[in-house]
Tab-separated table of C-alpha atoms in Angstrom:
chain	number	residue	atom	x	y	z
L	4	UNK	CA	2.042	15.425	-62.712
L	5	UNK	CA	-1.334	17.000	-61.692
L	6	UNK	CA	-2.785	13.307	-61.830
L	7	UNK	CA	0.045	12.372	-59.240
L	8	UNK	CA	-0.552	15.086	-56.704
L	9	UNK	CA	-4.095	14.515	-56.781
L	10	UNK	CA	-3.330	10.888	-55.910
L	11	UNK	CA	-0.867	11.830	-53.116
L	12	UNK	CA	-4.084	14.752	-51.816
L	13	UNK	CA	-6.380	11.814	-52.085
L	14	UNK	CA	-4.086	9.221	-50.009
L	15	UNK	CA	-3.439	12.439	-47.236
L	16	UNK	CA	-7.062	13.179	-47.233
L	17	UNK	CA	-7.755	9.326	-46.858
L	18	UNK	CA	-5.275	9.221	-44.153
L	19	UNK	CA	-6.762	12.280	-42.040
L	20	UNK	CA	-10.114	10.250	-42.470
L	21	UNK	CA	-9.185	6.822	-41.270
L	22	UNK	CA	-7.318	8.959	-37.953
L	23	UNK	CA	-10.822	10.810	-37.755
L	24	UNK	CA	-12.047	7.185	-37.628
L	25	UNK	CA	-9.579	5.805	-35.086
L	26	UNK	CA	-10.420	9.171	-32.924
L	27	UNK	CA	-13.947	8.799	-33.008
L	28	UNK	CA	-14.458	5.168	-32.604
L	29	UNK	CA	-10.675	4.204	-31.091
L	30	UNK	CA	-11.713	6.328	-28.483
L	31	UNK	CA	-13.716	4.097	-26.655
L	32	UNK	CA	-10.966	2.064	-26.245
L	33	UNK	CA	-7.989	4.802	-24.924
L	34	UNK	CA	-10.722	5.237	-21.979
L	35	UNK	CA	-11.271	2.074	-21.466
L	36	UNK	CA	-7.273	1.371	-21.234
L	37	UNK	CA	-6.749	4.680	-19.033
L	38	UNK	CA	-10.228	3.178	-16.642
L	39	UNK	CA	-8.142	0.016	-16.276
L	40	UNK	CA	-4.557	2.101	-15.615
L	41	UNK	CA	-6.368	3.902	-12.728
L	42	UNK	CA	-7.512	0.529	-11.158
L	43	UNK	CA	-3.835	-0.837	-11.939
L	44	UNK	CA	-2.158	-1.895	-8.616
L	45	UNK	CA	-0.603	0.782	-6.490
L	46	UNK	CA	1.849	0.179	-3.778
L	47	UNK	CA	0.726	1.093	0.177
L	48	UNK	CA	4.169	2.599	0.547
L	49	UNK	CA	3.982	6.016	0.773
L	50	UNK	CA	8.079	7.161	-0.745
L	51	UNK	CA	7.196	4.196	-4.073
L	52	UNK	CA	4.221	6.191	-5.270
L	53	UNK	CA	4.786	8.805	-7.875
L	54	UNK	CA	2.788	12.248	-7.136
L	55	UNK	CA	-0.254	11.344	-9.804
L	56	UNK	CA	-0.543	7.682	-8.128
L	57	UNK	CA	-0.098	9.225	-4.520
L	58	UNK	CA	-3.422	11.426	-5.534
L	59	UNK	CA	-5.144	8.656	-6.592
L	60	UNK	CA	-3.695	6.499	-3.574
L	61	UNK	CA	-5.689	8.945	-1.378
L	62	UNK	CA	-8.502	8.870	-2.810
L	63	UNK	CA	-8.163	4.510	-2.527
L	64	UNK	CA	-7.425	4.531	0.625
L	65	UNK	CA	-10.351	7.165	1.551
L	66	UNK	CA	-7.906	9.648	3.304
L	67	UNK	CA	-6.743	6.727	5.781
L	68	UNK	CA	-3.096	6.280	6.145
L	69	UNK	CA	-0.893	4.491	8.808
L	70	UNK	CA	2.323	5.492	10.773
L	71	UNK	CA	4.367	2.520	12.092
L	72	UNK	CA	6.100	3.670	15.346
L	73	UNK	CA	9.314	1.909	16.196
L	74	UNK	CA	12.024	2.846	17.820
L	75	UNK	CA	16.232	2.233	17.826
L	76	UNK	CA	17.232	0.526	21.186
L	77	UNK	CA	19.085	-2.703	22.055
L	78	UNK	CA	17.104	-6.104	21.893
L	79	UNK	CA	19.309	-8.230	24.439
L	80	UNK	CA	22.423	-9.605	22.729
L	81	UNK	CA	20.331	-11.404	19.526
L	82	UNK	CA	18.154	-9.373	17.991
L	83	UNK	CA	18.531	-6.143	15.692
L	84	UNK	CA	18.343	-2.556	17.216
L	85	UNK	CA	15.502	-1.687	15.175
L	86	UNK	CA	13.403	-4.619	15.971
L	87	UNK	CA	10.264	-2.678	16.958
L	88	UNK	CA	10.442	-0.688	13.353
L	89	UNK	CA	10.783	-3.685	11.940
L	90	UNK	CA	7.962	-5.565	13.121
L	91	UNK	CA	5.419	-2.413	13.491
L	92	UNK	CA	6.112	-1.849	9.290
L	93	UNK	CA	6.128	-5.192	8.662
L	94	UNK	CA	2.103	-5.671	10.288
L	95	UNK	CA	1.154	-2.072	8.749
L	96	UNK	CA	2.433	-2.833	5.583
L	97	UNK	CA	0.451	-6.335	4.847
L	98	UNK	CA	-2.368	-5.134	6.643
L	99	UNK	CA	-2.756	-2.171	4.159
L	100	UNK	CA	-2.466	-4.807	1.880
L	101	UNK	CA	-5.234	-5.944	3.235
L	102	UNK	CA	-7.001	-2.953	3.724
L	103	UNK	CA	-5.736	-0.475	1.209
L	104	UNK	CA	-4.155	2.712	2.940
L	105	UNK	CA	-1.053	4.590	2.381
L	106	UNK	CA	2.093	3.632	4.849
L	107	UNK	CA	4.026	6.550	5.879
L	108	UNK	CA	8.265	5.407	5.860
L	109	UNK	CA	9.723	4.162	8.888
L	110	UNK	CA	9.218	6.522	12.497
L	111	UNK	CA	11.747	5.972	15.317
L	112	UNK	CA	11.118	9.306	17.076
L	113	UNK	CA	9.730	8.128	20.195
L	114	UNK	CA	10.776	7.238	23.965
L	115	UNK	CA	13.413	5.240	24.591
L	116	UNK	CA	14.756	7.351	27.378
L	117	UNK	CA	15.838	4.322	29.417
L	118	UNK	CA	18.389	2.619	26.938
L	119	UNK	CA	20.172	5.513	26.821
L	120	UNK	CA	23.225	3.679	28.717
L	121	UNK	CA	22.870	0.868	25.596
L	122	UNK	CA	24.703	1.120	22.348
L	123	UNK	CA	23.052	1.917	19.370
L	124	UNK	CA	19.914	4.158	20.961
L	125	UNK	CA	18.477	7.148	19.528
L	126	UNK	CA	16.867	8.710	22.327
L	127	UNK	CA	15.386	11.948	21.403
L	128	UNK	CA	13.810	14.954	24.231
L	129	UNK	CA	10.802	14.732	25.119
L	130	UNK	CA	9.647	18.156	23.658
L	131	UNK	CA	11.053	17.021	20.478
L	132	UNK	CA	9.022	13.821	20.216
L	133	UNK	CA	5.930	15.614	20.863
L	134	UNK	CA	6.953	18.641	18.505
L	135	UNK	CA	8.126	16.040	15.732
L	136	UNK	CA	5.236	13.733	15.995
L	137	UNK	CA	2.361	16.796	15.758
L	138	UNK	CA	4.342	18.070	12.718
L	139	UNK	CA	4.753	14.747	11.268
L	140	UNK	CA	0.613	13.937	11.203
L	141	UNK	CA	-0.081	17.577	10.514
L	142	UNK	CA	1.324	17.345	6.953
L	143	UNK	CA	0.273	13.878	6.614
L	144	UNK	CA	-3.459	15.138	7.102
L	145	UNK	CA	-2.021	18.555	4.262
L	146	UNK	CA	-1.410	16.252	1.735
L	147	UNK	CA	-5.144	14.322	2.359
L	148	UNK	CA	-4.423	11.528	5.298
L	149	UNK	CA	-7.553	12.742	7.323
L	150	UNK	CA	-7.969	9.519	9.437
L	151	UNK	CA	-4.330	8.826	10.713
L	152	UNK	CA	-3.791	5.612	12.047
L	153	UNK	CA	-0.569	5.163	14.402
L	154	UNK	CA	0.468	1.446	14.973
L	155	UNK	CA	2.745	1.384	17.732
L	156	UNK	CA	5.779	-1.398	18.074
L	157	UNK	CA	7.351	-0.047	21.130
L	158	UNK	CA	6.344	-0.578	24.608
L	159	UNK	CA	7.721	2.362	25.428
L	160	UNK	CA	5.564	4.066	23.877
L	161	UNK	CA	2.962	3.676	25.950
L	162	UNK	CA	2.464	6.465	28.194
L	163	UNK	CA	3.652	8.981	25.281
L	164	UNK	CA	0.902	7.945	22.414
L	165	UNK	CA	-2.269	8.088	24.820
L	166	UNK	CA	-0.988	11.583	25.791
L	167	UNK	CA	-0.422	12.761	22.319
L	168	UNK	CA	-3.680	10.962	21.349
L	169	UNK	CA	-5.477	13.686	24.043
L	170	UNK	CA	-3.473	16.135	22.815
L	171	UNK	CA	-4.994	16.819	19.767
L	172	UNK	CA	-7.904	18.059	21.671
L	173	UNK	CA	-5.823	21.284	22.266
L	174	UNK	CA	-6.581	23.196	18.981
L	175	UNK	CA	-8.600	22.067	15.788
L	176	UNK	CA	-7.667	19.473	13.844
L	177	UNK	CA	-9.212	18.937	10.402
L	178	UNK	CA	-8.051	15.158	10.634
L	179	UNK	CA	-8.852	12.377	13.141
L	180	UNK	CA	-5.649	10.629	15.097
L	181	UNK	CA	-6.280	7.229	15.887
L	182	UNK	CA	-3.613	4.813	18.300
L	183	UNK	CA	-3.291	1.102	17.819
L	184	UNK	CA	-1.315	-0.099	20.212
L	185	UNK	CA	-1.582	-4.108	20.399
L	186	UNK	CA	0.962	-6.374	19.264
L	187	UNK	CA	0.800	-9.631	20.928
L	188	UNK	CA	-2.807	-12.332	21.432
L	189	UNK	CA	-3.807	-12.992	24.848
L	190	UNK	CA	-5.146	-16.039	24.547
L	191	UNK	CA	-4.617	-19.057	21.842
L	192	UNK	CA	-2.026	-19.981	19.750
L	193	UNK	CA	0.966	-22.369	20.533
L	194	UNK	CA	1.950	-22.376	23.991
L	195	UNK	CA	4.524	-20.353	25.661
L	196	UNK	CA	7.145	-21.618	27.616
L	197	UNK	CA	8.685	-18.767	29.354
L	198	UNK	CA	6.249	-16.524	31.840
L	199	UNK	CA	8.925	-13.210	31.760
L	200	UNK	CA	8.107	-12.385	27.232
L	201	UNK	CA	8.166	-8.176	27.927
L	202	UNK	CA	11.535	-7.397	25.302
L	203	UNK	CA	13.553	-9.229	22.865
L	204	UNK	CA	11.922	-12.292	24.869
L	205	UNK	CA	10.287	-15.546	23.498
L	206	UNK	CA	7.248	-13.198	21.283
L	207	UNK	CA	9.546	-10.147	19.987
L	208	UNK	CA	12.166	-12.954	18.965
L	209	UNK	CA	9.407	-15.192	17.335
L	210	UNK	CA	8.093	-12.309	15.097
L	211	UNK	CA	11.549	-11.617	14.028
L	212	UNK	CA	11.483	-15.211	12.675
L	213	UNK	CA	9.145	-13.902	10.247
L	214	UNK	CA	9.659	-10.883	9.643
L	215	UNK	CA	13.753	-10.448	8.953
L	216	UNK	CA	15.343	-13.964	10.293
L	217	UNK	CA	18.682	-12.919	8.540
L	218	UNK	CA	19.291	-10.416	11.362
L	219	UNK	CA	18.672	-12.867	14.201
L	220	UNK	CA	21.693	-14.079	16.096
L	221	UNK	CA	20.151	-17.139	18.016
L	222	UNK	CA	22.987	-18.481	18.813
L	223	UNK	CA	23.931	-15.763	21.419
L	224	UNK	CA	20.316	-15.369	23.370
L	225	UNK	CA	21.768	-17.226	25.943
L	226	UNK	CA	25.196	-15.076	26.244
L	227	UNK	CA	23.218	-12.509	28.968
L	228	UNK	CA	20.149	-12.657	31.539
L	229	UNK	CA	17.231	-11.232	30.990
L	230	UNK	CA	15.629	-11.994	34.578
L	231	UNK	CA	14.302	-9.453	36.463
L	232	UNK	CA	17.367	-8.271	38.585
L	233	UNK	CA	14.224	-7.338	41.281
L	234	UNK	CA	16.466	-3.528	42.458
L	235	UNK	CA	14.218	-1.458	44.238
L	236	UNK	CA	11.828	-2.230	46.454
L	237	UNK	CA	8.495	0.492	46.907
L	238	UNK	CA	5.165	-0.181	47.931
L	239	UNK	CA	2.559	-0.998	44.803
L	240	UNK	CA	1.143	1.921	43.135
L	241	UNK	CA	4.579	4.093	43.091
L	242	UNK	CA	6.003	5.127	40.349
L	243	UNK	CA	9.411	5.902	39.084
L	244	UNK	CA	11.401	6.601	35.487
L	245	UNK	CA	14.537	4.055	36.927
L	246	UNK	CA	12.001	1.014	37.173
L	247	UNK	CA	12.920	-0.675	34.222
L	248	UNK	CA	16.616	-0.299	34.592
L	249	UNK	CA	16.297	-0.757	38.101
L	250	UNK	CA	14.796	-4.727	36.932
L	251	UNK	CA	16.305	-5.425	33.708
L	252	UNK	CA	19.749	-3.167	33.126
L	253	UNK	CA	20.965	-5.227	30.331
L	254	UNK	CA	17.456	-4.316	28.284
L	255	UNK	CA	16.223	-7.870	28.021
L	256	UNK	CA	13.585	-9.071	30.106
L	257	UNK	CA	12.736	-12.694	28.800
L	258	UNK	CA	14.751	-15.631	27.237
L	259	UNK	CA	15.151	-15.478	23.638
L	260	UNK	CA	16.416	-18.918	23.306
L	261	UNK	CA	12.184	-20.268	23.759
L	262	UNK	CA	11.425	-18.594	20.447
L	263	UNK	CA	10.019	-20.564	17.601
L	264	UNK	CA	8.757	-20.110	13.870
L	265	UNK	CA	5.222	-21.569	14.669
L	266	UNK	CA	4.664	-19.157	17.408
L	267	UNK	CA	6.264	-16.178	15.282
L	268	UNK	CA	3.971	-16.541	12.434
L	269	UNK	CA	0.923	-17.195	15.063
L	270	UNK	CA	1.628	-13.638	16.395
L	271	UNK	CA	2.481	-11.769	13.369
L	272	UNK	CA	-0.851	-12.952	11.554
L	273	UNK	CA	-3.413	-11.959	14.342
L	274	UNK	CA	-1.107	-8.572	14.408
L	275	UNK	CA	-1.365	-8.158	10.755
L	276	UNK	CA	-4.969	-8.973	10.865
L	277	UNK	CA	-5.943	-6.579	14.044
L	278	UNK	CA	-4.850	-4.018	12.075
L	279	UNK	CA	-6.467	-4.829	8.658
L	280	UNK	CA	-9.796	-4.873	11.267
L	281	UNK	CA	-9.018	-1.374	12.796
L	282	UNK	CA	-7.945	0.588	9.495
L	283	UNK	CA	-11.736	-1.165	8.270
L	284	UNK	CA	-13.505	0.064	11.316
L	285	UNK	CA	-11.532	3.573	10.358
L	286	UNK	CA	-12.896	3.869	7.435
L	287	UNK	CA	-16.740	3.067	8.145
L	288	UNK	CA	-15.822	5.971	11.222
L	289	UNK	CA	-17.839	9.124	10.250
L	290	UNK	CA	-18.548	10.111	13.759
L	291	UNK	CA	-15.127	11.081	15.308
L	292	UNK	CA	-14.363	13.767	13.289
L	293	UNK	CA	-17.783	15.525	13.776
L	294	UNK	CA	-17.336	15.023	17.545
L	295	UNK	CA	-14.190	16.451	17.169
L	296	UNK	CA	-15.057	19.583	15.286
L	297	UNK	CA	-18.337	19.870	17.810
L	298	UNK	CA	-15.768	19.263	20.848
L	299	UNK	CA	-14.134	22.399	19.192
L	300	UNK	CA	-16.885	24.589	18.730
L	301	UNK	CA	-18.249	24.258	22.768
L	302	UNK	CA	-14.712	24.795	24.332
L	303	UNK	CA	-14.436	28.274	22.198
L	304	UNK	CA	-17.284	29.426	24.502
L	305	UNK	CA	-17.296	26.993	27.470
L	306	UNK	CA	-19.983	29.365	29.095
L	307	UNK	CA	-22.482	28.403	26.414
L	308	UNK	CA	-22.862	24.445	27.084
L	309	UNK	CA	-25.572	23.541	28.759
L	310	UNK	CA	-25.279	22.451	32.594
């Protein structure tokens, strides 16, 4: 009996040795496996990462994060309501792939004010697209995104971005917003064929070639115009919000029916790419931010800068 238990001490002391053993020289080994967890793959989608993989998405992505900005509107009588979300989160998305950063979900607050008469817009007021879009990259830059980069996929958008761009100059920010706002080359790539390509026109209907093809409806770009209907006549230089209803009240302005793969994927890729090049130039950007809080610092006591 004692001879038994002494056996049974001897195999539990023997066992609490060889665990000792693993500890001390297994160890090497758990860190190495955890090293090569934290260097595992993590997606640039901001609502896939869990919180632990979001920190250490920041920290990847040094701070820089993107915010597609789309919109809901009509798209002549072919192409999906959403094609400007779709497109600006497709080119984020496999540019951050590109360039790792951390894609905020879809955005469609913006101004669509003048498809309001079309089915299917969300058109929201202006203070709340301002109000929305400042709270929006203020808790982006909370939880760490202190270089925000917007990629725009709405024309509309054009006058509104700039201005909240400017904006920022209002109060301190501890984060830098940046605008992106290209979407289409120039110069090269397969030739057009129609000279009118400003909505749901030859290039928007290319892209969505690529990006979702299943929600194309080819055969009915032809079923309505989208010439300019040429409405109102004022001198060059005047302004006014009814111009683009005024030229093209169904919300087309091009011909769908000239749109082909080739040029789709010619348009998407130097997208995708232009943005992979801006969120690098981002990152190497140490100066904006000290501008920013210098910029800051004067207009407290605007007295004080030298004249």
């Amino acid at each position: 009996m004692i001879i038994q238990m002494n056996r049974n001490r001897c195999r539990s002391y023997g066992a609490t040795i060889y665990l000792l053993f693993c500890v001390a020289f297994g160890g090497g080994q758990l860190t190495q496996a955890q090293t090569v967890s934290s260097h595992a793959k993590l997606s640039v989608h901001w609502e896939e990462l869990t919180g632990p993989d979001f920190v250490e998405a920041i920290k990847r992505s040094q701070g820089t994060c993107l915010l597609p900005f789309g919109i809901l509107e009509k798209h002549g009588p072919h192409m999906p309501i959403g094609s400007d979300l779709l497109n600006a989160r497709y080119a984020a998305l496999h540019a951050a792939e590109q360039q790792y950063a951390v894609v905020f979900p879809e955005y469609y607050f913006g101004q669509i004010s003048e498809a309001r008469h079309e089915p299917g817009t969300i058109a929201y007021s202006r203070d709340l697209q301002l109000a929305l879009l400042q709270a929006t990259t203020d808790e982006m830059a909370r939880n760490g995104c202190k270089k925000i980069l917007i990629v725009n996929g709405h024309g509309g958008n054009a006058s509104l971005l700039p201005y909240f761009g400017q904006s920022q100059l209002d109060k301190p920010h501890d984060y830098v917003v940046y605008i992106f706002d290209q979407r289409t080359p120039t110069t090269g790539g397969p030739k057009k064929k129609t000279s009118t390509d400003q909505h749901a026109g030859e290039s928007e209907t290319s892209k969505m070639m690529v990006v979702r093809p299943d929600l194309l409806h080819q055969d009915r770009a032809a079923s309505e115009s989208g010439a300019d209907q040429h409405r109102q006549s004022l001198s060059e230089g005047v302004y006014t919000g009814i111009w683009w209803y005024a030229r093209f009240p169904d919300h087309y302005a091009g011909d769908g029916t000239a749109a082909t793969r080739e040029l789709g994927e010619y348009q998407m890729k130097w997208w995708v790419d232009s943005v992979s090049k801006a969120i690098a130039s981002i990152k190497a950007d140490d100066a904006s931010l000290k501008l920013q809080d210098e910029f800051y610092e004067k207009s407290r006591h605007p007295l004080d800068t030298p004249q």
